[in-house]
Amino acid sequence: MKHRIVVLGAGYAGAFAAGNLARRLSPADTEITVVNAVPDFVERMRLHQLAAGRDLAFRKLADVFAGTGVRLRLARVTGVDPERRTVAVTGEVGDGELAYDTLLYALGSSAAHHGVPGVAEYAFDVSGRSSALRLRERLAGLAEGGTVLVVGEGLTGIETATEVAESRPGLSVALAARGEPGAWLSPKARRHLGRAFDRLGITVHEHTRVEAVEPGRAIAADGTSVPADVTVWSAGFAVHPIAAAAGLETTGNGRIVVDRTMRSVSHPDVYAAGDCAYAIGGNGRPLPMSCATAGLTNMQATAAIVARLTGGEVPATGLTYHGNHISLGRRDAIFQVVDGDARAKSWYLGGRTAARLKAGVLTGAGWGIAHPTFGMPKRRRRLATAPDRAGVSAAA
């Protein structure tokens, strides 16, 4: 029987991983199934653009994986049983169960509410396509002079605030930051960011911790009321509790604890990639939840899976960041180079050149997803041994 590989999630990490596995493993020995809740590949790095009013085309996953040998199951994951090696799903055809020999968990993340009152009821976010479209509709319905408050000074918050301010100049946009926006940037890059905020008319509320969201306003920790017809919550990400509920070793916030090869430290036939993986980078620090992490971890996970199944030596792929790339609307951006400890170097690239570079990164990522088996060799690698379904594969 074939070795069954199940990939949970078809975001940047899951879709790339499935394509890599299909490209490198022989279909005579392996069966690859991708489980995803929606039929399209969602470019999460563009969702702030979608929310602000840009029209984006979404690729059908059925088209992405056509001809690759990868099976697509459109369903929502409801549970994982690592002892029985099964995944429970529910979809249009009802409830079901998938068996696996190797599981790659890449379900990503959603907006973290941090228990702040009113966020779930009144705030918007750009962590998913449906939520971005909901925000888009709300912004379109605001009258001239309507107020938009973006909460969160991280990459998502900055990109959302600048995109909305540029795309909808008739609105009044503000950013609430617990500290200083872009505090991790070099001094020159921070000044560039400040000029962008000024150019776009964005009001910045520094050292403002929002502790409640209500209709028409947000309430700061000091009791200050910040007016907001629309509050956009960009104050971090959270993962689904499925992995923790399954008994996998996880962190306090539910991320799967993995070793250097992205293998679960508690269940060796489970790997994790993307936001849901708690992985240590080349600098000895946990990798943050980001698209860059999705790329780094999925490449390591797929390399490890292929090597172990085919009897090869597991390589150590790079887990090092080289920089942060922040869009500031359509015609401006910042690329901040970082050192081995992820600290900003003095040099940065800004302006239209950085914006073109970011656009190229987005286009390249989308193209890679659309061509998952590009460069596929004529002869793909066979498994070293037959799968042993009574326990971990003999080659694992």
Coordinates of C-alpha atoms in Angstrom, one line a residue, residues 6-9 35 76-90 96-107 240-250 256 264 266-267 269-272 276:
V6 CA -2.0 14.3 4.6
V7 CA -1.3 18.1 4.6
L8 CA -3.7 20.2 6.7
G9 CA -4.1 23.7 5.2
V35 CA -7.3 19.3 3.3
R76 CA -12.8 21.9 7.6
V77 CA -10.6 20.0 10.1
T78 CA -12.4 19.3 13.3
G79 CA -9.9 17.1 15.1
V80 CA -6.8 15.0 15.0
D81 CA -6.2 11.6 16.6
P82 CA -2.5 11.0 16.6
E83 CA -2.7 7.6 18.2
R84 CA -5.0 6.2 15.5
R85 CA -3.3 8.5 12.9
T86 CA -6.6 9.9 11.7
V87 CA -8.0 13.4 10.9
A88 CA -11.7 14.2 11.4
V89 CA -13.2 16.6 8.8
T90 CA -16.5 18.1 7.9
G96 CA -15.5 12.1 7.4
E97 CA -12.2 10.7 8.5
L98 CA -8.8 10.6 6.8
A99 CA -6.1 8.2 7.7
Y100 CA -2.4 9.2 7.4
D101 CA 1.1 7.7 7.8
T102 CA 2.7 11.2 7.8
L103 CA 0.8 14.3 8.8
L104 CA 1.9 17.9 7.9
Y105 CA 0.0 20.3 10.1
A106 CA -0.2 23.8 8.5
L107 CA -3.5 25.2 9.5
H240 CA -6.6 26.9 16.5
P241 CA -6.7 24.6 19.7
I242 CA -7.0 21.4 17.6
A243 CA -3.3 20.4 18.1
A244 CA -3.4 20.9 21.8
A245 CA -6.7 19.1 22.1
A246 CA -5.2 16.2 20.1
G247 CA -2.5 15.7 22.8
L248 CA 0.4 17.0 20.7
E249 CA 3.0 18.8 22.7
T250 CA 2.2 22.5 22.3
I256 CA 3.1 22.7 18.0
S264 CA 6.7 17.1 16.5
S266 CA 5.9 14.2 21.0
H267 CA 4.6 12.5 17.8
D269 CA 4.9 11.0 12.4
V270 CA 3.5 14.6 12.7
Y271 CA 5.3 17.7 11.2
A272 CA 4.2 21.3 11.5
C276 CA 1.2 26.8 14.0

